[in-house]
Short mmCIF file of C-alpha atoms and ligand atoms in Angstrom, two decimals:
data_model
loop_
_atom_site.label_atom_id
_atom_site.label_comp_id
_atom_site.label_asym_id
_atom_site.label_seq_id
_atom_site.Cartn_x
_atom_site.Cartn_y
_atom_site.Cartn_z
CA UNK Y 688 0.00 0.00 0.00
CA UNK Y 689 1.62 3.27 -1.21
CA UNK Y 690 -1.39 5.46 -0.73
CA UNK Y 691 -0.56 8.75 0.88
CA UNK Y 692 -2.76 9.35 3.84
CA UNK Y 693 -4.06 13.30 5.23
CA UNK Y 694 -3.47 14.26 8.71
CA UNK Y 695 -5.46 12.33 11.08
CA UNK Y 696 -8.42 14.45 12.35
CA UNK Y 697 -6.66 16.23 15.01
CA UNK Y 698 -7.38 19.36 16.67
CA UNK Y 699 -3.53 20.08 15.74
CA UNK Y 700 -4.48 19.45 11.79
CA UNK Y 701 -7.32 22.02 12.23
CA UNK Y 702 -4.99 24.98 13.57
CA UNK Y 703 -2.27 24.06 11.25
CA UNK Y 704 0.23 27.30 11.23
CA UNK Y 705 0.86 26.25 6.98
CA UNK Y 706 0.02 23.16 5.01
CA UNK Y 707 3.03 21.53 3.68
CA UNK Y 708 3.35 20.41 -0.24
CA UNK Y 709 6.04 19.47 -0.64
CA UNK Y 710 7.01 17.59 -3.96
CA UNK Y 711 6.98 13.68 -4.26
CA UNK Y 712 10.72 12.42 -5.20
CA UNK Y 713 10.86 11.59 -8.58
CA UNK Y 714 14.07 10.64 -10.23
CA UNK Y 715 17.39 9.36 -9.27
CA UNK Y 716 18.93 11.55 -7.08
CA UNK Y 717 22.03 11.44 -4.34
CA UNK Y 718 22.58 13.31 -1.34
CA UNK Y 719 25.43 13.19 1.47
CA UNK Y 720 22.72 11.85 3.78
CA UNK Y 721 18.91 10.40 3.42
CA UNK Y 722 16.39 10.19 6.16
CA UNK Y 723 13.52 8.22 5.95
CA UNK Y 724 10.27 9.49 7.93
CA UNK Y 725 9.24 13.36 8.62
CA UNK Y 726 8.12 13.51 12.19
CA UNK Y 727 10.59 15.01 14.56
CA UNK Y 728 13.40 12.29 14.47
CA UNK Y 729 13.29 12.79 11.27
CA UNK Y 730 13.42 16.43 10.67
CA UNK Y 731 14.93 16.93 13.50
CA UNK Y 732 18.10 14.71 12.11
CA UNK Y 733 18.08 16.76 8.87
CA UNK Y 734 17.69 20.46 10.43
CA UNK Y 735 20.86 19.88 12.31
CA UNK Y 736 22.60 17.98 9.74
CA UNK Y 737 21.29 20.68 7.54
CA UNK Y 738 22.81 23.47 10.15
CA UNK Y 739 26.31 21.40 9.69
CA UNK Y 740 26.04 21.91 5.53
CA UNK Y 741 25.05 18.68 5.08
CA UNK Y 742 23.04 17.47 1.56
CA UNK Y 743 20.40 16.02 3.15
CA UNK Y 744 16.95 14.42 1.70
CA UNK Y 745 14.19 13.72 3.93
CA UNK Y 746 11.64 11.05 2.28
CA UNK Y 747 8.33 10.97 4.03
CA UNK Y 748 5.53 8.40 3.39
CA UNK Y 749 2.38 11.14 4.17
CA UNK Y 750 3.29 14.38 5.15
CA UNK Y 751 5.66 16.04 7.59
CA UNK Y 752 4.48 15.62 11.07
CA UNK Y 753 1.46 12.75 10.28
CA UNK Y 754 2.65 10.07 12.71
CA UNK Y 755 2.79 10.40 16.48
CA UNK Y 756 4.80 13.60 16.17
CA UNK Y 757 1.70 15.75 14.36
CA UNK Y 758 -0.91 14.16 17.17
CA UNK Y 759 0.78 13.57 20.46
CA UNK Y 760 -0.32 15.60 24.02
CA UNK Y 761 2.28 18.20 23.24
CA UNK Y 762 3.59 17.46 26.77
CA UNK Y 763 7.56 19.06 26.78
CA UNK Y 764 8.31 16.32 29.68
CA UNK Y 765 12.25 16.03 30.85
CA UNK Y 766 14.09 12.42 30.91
CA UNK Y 767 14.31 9.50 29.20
CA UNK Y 768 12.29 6.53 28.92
CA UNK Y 769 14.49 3.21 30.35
CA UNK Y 770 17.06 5.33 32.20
CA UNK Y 771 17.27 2.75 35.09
CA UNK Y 772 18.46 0.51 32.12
CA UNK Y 773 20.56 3.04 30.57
CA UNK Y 774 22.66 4.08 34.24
CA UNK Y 775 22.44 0.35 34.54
CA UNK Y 776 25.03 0.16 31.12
CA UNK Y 777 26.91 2.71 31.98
CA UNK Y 778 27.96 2.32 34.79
CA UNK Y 779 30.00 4.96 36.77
CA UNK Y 780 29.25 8.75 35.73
CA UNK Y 781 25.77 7.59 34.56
CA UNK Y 782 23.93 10.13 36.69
CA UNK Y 783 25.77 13.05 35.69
CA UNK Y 784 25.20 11.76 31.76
CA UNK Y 785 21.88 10.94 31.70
CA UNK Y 786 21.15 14.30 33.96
CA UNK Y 787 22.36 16.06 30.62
CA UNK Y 788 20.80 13.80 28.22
CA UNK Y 789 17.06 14.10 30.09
CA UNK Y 790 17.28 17.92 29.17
CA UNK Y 791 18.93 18.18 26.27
CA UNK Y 792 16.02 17.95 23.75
CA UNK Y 793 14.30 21.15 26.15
CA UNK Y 794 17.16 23.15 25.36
CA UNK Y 795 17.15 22.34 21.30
CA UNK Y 796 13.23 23.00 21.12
CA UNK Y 797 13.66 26.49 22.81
CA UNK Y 798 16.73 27.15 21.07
CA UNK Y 799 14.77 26.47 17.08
CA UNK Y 800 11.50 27.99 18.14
CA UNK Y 801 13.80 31.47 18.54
CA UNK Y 802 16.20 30.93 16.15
CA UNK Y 803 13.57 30.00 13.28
CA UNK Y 804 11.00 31.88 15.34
CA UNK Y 805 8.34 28.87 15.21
CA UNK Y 806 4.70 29.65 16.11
CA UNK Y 807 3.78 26.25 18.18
CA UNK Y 808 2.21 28.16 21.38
CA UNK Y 809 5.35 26.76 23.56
CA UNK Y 810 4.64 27.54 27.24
CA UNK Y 811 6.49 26.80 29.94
CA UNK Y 812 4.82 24.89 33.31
CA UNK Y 813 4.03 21.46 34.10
CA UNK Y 814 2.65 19.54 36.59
CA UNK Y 815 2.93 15.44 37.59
CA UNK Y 816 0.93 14.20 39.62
CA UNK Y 817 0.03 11.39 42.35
CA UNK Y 818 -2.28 9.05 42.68
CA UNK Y 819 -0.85 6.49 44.99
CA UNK Y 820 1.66 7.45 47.71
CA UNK Y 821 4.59 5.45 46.18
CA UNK Y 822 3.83 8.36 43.22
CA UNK Y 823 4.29 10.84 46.25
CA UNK Y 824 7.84 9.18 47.05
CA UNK Y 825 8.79 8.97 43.78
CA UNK Y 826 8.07 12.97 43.01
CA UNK Y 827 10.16 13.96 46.14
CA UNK Y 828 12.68 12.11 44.67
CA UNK Y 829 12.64 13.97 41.67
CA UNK Y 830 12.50 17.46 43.78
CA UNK Y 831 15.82 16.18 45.46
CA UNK Y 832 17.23 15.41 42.20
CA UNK Y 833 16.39 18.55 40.85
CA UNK Y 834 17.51 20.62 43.89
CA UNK Y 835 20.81 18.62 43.85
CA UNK Y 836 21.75 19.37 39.91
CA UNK Y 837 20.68 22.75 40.61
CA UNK Y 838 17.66 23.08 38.13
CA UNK Y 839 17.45 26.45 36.92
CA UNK Y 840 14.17 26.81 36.59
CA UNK Y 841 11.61 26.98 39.05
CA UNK Y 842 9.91 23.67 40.89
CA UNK Y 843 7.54 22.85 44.22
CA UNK Y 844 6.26 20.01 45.55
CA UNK Y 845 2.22 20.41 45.93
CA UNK Y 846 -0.01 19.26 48.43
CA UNK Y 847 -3.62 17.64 48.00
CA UNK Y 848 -4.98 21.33 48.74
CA UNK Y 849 -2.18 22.88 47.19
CA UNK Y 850 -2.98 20.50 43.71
CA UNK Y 851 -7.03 20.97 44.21
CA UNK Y 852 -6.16 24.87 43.92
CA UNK Y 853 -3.92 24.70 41.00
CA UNK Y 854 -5.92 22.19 38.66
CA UNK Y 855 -9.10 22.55 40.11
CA UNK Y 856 -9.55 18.51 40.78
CA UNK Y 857 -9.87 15.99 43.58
CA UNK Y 858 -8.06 13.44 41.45
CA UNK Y 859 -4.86 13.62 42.89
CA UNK Y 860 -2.78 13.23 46.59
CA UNK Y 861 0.06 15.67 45.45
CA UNK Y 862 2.58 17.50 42.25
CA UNK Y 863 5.35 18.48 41.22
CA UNK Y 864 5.29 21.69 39.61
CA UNK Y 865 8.31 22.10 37.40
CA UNK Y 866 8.72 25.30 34.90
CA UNK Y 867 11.34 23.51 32.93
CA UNK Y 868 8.66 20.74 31.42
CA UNK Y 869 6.33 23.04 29.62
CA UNK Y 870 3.72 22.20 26.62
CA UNK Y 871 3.36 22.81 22.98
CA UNK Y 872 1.56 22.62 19.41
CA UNK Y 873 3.21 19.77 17.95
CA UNK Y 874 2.32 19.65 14.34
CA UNK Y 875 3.34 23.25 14.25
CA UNK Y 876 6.36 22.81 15.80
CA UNK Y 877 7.21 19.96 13.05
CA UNK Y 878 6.17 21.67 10.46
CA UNK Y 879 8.41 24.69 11.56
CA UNK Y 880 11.34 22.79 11.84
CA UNK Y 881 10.58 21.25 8.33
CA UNK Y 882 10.34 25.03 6.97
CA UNK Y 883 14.01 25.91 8.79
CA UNK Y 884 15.28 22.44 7.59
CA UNK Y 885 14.88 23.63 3.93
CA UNK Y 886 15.77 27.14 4.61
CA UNK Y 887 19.43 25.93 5.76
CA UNK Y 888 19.47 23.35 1.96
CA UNK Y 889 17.53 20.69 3.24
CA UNK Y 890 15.33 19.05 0.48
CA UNK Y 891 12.11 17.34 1.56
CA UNK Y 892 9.70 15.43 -0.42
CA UNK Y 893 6.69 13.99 0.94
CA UNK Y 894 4.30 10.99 -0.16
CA UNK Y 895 6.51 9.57 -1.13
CA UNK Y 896 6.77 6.20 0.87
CA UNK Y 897 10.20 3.99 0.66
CA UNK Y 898 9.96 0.56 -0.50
CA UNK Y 899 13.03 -0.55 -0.27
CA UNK Y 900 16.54 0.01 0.83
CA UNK Y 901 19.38 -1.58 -1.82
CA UNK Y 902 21.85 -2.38 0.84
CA UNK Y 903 24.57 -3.25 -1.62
CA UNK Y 904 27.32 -0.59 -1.32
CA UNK Y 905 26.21 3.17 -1.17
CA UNK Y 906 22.72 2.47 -0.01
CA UNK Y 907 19.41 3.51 -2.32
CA UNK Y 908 16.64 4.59 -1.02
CA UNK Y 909 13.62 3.64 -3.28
CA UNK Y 910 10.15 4.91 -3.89
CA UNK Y 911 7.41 4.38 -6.79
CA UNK Y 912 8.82 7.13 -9.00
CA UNK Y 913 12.47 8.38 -7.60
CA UNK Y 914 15.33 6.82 -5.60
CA UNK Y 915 18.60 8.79 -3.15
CA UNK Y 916 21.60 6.97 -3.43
CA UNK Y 917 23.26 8.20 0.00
CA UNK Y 918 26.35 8.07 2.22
CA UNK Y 919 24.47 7.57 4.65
CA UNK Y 920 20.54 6.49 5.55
CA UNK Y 921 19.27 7.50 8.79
CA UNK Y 922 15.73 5.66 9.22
CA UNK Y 923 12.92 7.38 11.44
CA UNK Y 924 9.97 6.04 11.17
CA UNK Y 925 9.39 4.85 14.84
CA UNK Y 926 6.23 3.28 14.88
CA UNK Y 927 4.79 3.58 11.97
CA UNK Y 928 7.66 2.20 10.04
CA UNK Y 929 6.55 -0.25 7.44
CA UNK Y 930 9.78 -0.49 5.71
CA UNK Y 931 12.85 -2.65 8.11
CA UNK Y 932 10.26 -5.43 9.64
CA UNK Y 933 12.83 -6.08 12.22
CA UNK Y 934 12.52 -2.92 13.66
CA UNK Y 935 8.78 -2.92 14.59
CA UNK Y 936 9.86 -6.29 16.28
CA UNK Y 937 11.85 -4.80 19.13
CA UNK Y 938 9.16 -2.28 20.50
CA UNK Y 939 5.01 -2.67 21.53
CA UNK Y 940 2.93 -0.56 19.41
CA UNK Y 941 0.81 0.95 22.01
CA UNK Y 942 -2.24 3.27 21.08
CA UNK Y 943 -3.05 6.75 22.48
CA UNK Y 944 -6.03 8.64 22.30
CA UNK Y 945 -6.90 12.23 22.64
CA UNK Y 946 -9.90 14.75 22.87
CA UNK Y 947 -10.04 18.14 22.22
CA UNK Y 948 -13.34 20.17 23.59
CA UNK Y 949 -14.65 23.42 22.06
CA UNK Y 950 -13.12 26.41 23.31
CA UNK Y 951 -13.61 26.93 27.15
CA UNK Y 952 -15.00 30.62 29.14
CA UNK Y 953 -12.10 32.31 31.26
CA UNK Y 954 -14.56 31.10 34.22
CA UNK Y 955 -14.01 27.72 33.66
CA UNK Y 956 -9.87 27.88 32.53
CA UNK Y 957 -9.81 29.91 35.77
CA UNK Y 958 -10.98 26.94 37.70
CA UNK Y 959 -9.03 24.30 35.87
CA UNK Y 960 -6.20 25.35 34.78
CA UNK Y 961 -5.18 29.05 35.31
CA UNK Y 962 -1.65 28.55 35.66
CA UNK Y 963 -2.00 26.80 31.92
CA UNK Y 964 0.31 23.96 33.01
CA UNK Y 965 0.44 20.37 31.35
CA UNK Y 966 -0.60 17.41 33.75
CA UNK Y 967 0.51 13.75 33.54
CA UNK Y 968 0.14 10.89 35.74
CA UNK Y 969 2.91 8.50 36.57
CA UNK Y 970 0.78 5.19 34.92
CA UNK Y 971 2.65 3.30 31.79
CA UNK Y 972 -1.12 3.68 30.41
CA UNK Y 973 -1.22 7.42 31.79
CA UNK Y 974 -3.87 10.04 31.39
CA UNK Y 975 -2.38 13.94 30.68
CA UNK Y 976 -4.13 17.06 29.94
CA UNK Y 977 -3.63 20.75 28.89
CA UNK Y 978 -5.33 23.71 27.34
CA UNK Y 979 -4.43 24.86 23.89
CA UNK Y 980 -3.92 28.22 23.11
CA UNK Y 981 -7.16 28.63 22.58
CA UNK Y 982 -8.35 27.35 25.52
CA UNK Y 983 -9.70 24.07 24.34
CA UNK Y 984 -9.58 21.15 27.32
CA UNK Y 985 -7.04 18.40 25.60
CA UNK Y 986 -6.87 15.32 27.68
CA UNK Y 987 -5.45 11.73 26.25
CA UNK Y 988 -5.37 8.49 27.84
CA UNK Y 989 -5.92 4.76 26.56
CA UNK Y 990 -8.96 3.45 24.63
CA UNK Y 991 -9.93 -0.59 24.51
CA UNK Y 992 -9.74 0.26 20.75
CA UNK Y 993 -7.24 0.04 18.12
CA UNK Y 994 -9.20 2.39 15.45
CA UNK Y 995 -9.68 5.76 14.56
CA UNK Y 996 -13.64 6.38 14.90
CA UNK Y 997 -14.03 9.67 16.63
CA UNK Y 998 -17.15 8.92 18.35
CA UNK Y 999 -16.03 5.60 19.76
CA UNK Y 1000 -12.71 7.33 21.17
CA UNK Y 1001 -15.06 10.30 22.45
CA UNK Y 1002 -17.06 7.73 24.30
CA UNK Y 1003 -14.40 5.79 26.11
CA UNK Y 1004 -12.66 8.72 26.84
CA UNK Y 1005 -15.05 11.07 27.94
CA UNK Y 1006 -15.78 8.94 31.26
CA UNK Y 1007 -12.60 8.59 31.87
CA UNK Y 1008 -12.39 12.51 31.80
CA UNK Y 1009 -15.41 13.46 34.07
CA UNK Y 1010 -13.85 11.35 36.75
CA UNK Y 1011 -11.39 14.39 36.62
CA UNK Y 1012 -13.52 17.17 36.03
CA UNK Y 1013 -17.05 16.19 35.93
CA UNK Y 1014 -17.49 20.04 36.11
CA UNK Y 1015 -16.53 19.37 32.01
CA UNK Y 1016 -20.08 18.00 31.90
CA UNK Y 1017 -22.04 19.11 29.03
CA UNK Y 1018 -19.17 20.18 27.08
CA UNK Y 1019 -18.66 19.73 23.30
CA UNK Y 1020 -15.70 17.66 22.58
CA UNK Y 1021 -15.24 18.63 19.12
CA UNK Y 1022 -12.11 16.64 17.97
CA UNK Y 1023 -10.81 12.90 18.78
CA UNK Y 1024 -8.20 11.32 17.35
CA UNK Y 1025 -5.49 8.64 18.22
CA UNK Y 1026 -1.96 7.41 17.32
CA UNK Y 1027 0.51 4.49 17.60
CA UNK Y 1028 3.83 5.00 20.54
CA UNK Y 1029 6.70 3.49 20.16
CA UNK Y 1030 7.41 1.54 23.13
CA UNK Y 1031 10.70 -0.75 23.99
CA UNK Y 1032 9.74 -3.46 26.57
CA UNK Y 1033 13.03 -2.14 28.61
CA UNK Y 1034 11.87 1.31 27.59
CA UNK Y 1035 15.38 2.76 25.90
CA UNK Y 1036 15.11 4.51 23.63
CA UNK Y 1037 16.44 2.40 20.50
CA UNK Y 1038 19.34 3.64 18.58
CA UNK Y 1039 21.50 1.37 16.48
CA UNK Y 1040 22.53 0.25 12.77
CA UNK Y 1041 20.97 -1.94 10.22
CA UNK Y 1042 24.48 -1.86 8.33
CA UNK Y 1043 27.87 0.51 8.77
CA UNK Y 1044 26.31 3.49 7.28
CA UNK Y 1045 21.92 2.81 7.65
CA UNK Y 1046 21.11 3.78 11.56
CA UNK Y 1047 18.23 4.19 13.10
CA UNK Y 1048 16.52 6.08 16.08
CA UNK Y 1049 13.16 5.26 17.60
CA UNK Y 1050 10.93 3.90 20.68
CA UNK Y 1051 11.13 6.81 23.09
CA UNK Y 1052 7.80 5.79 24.42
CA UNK Y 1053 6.17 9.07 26.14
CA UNK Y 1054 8.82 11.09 25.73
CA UNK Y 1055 8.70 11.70 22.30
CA UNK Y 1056 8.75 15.56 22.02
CA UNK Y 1057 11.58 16.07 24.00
CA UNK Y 1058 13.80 13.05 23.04
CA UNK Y 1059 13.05 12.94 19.31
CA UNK Y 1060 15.45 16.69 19.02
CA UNK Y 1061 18.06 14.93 20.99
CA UNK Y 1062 17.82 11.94 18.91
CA UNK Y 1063 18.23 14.07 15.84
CA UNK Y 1064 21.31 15.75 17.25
CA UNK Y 1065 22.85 12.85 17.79
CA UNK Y 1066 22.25 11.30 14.56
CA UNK Y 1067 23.57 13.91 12.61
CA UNK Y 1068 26.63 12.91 15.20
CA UNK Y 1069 26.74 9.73 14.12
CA UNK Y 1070 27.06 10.73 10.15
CA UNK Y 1071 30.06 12.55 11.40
CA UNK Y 1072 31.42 9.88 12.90
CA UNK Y 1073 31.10 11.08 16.49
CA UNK Y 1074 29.94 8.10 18.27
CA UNK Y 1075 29.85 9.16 22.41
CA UNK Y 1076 26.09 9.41 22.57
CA UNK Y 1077 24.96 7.22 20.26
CA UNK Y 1078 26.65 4.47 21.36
CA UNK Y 1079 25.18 5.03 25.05
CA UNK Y 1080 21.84 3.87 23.33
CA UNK Y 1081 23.20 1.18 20.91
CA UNK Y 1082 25.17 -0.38 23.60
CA UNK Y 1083 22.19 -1.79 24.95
CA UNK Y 1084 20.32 -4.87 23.39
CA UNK Y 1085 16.66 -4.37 22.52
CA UNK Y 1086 14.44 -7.19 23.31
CA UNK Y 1087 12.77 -8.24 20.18
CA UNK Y 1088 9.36 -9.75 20.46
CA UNK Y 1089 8.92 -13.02 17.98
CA UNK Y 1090 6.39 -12.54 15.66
CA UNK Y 1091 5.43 -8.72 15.86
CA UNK Y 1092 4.85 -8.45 12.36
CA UNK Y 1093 2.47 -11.54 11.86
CA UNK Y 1094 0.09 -9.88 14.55
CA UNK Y 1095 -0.14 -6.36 14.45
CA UNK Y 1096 -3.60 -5.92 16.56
CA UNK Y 1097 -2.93 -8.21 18.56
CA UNK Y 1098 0.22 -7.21 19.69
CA UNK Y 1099 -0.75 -3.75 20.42
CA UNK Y 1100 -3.61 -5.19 22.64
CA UNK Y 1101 -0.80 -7.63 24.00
CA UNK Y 1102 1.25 -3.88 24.95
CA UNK Y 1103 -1.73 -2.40 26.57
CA UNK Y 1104 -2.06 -5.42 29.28
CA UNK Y 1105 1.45 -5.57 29.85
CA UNK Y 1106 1.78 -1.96 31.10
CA UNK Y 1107 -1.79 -2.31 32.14
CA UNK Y 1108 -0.71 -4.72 34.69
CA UNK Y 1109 2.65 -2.40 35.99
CA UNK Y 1110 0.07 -0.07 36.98
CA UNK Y 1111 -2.06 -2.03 38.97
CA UNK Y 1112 0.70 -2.33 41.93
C1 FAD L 1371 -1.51 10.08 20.94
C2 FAD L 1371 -0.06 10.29 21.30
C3 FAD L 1371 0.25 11.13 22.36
C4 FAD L 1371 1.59 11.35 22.71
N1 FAD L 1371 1.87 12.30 23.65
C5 FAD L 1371 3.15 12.65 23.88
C6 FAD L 1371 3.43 13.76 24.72
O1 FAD L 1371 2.53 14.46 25.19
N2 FAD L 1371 4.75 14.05 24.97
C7 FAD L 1371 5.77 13.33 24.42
O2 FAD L 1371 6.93 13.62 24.70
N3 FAD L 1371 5.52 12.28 23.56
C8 FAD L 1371 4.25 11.95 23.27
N4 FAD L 1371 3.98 10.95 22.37
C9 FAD L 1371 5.10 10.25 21.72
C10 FAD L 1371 5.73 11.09 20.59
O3 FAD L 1371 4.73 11.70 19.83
C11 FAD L 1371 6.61 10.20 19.71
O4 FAD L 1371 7.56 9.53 20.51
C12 FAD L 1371 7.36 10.98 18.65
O5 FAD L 1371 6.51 11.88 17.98
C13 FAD L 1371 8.01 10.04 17.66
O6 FAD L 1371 8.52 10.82 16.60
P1 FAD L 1371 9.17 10.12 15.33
O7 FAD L 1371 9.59 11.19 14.41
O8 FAD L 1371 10.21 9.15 15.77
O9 FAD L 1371 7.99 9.25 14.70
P2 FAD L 1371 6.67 9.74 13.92
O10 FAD L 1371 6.27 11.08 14.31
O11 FAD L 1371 5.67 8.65 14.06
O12 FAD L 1371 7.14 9.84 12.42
C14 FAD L 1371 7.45 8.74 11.62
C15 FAD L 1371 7.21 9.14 10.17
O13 FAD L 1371 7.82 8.15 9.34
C16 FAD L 1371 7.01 8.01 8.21
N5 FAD L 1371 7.31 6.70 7.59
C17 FAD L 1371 7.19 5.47 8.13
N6 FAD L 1371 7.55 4.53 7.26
C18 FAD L 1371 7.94 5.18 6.13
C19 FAD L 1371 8.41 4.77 4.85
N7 FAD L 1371 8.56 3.48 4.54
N8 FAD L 1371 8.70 5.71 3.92
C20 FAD L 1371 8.58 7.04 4.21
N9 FAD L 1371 8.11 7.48 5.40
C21 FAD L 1371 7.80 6.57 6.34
C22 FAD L 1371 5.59 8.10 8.76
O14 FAD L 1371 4.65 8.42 7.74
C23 FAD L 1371 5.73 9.17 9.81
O15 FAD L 1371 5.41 10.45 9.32
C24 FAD L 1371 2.64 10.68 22.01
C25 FAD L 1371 2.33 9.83 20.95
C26 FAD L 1371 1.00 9.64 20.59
C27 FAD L 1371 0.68 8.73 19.44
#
């Protein structure tokens, strides 16, 4: 199937800053460096290779920012996936590392939405929360770590009370408010790093889905109508890659859901949100929430579902909602719409090669936004041969699950009870 598919029915796709057309490849073409996939890993990986006056070629199935980078929460959230596992490899100095590495994709978000002065409505505040008191312990934790490494932004620990007041619900036994973690409009911010990518040489072409990889010498990327014969092929298509099977095999697709209500009175954003922070829980299968710009009430959180009918994901989310804020009651929830996470049974993020000069980045499970700009920087590392980061990652062996390919639905159903069951301790 070599169909290319719209943007998903997303709140984000209706407040799109600028469509994207770019042109399908056609023709044989070659390029220092190809990337297969257009959500952040992707473009992220060919804005900075881009920066470093690299030839670069990004080849995207649909359009830039359709996969889980165009519909995720938007949730700016510090760390890493797996980073008991990755101190666990490393050894001594992990802490300090990984300290750097859980921050690093902030940084490169703030730094392009300056630079290249991208409209995404970034904001900074965020707030996890507790449900359980070993959520409590684990947040002071967090505070110490913070206080320790000398955060320099601003962060408090939140009572019940002090929570009720600040997100208006009974939900939750305590916070952490941290001003570092903040909250964004994803699609836009893809799209506006696909607009600076170009402006620094990068070429993009989109649906234009790769069939093939001739691993034979210089690598070829191949579509219907074109092909990039590369130094190097850098594959991002996390997971929604269709293309290396193997890859798909080493992480659970897990589905995530989202709805987006219609805008909300000040009255109500006063009593829910005022501080305009984004809220997660600490579950695998977690539940977060935000405002838009616009004020629209965006929550997400897991469906018993694997499709992409609106009103079934309104209806098994919407419950699930009012338990929050059942002062929501009676609003319109004009948009729902889901997408596939990428998520590693040990939860590290995956980077590695297919061959000396094809790597790959993906499975950052919810940590997407932040990771994804990270990944890209160090991909566009790798190319230049420096290896210090990425072989932090590909040091560590991914578990591959037999048969991943042969049962798609299933196995994303099989994900769901897995982390299903970590949260029921
Ligand atoms: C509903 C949802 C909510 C989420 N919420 C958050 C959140 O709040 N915060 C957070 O940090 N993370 C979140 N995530 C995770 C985050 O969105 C992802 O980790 C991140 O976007 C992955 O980016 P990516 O570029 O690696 O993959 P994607 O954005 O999925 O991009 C992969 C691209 O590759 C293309 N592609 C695949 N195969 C081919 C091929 N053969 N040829 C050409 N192109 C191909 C696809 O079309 C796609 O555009 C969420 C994810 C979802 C689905």
């Amino acid at each position: 199937m070599t169909k290319a598919l719209p943007h998903t029915g997303s709140y984000y796709a209706a407040s799109i800053s600028e469509s994207t057309s770019y042109a399908p490849l056609t023709g044989a073409h070659t390029a220092d460096v190809c990337v297969i996939g257009a959500g952040f890993t992707g473009i992220s990986t060919a804005l900075t290779l881009a920066e470093r006056g690299y030839d670069v070629r990004v080849v995207e199935a649909n359009q830039v920012g359709w996969g889980a980078s165009g519909r995720n929460g938007g949730q700016m959230i510090g760390g890493i996936s797996g980073e008991q596992g990755i101190a666990k490899s490393l050894g001594a100095n992990s802490e300090s590392i990984i300290w750097e590495l859980r921050w690093a994709g902030h940084e490169i978000i703030r730094e392009r939405v300056e630079t290249y002065d991208i409209q995404c409505d970034l904001k900074s505040g965020y707030l996890d929360v507790a449900i359980k008191p070993r959520h409590l312990r684990a947040l002071e934790a967090d505070a110490e770590a913070l206080e320790k490494h000398n955060f320099p932004f601003e962060y408090k620990l939140l009572s019940k009370q002090e929570t009720r007041d600040t997100i208006g619900t009974e939900a939750y036994i305590g916070a952490l408010l941290n001003t570092g973690n903040g909250h964004l409009h994803p699609l836009n911010l893809c799209i506006g790093e696909a607009r600076a990518a170009v402006s620094r040489g990068a070429t993009i072409y989109e649906q234009s889905m790769v069939l093939n990889i001739e691993k034979n010498g210089k690598p070829k990327v191949v579509t219907t109508q074109g092909s990039i014969s590369a130094d190097f092929v850098v594959l991002a298509g996390n997971a929604y890659h269709l293309l290396e099977r193997k890859l798909r095999g080493i992480m659970f697709p897990v589905n995530s859901f989202i709805i987006a209500s219609e805008p909300l009175s000040e009255a109500v954003v006063n009593e829910i949100n005022p501080q305009d922070l984004a809220v997660c829980d600490p579950n695998y299968v977690l539940e977060y929430f935000r405002l838009s710009a616009d004020k629209r009430f965006l929550f997400g959180g897991r469906c018993n579902y694997s499709g992409s009918d609106p009103e079934v994901i309104r209806r098994q989310l919407m419950p699930r909602m009012l338990r929050i804020y059942p002062q929501l009651a009676g609003k319109k929830f004009e948009f729902a719409w889901g997408g596939t996470i990428g998520v590693p049974i040990n939860r590290v993020p995956q980077m590695g090669r297919i061959a000396d000069n094809i790597f790959y980045s993906q499975g950052y499970s919810g940590h997407g936004v932040n990771v994804t700009h990270l990944a890209g920087q160090i991909m566009a590392d790798t190319v230049a041969g420096t290896l210090d980061r990425f072989d932090i990652f590909a040091n560590i062996e991914p578990f591959t699950i037999p048969g991943q390919h042969l049962f798609g639905k299933q196995m994303v159903a099989l994900g769901m009870l897995y982390y299903k069951l970590q949260d029921q301790w």
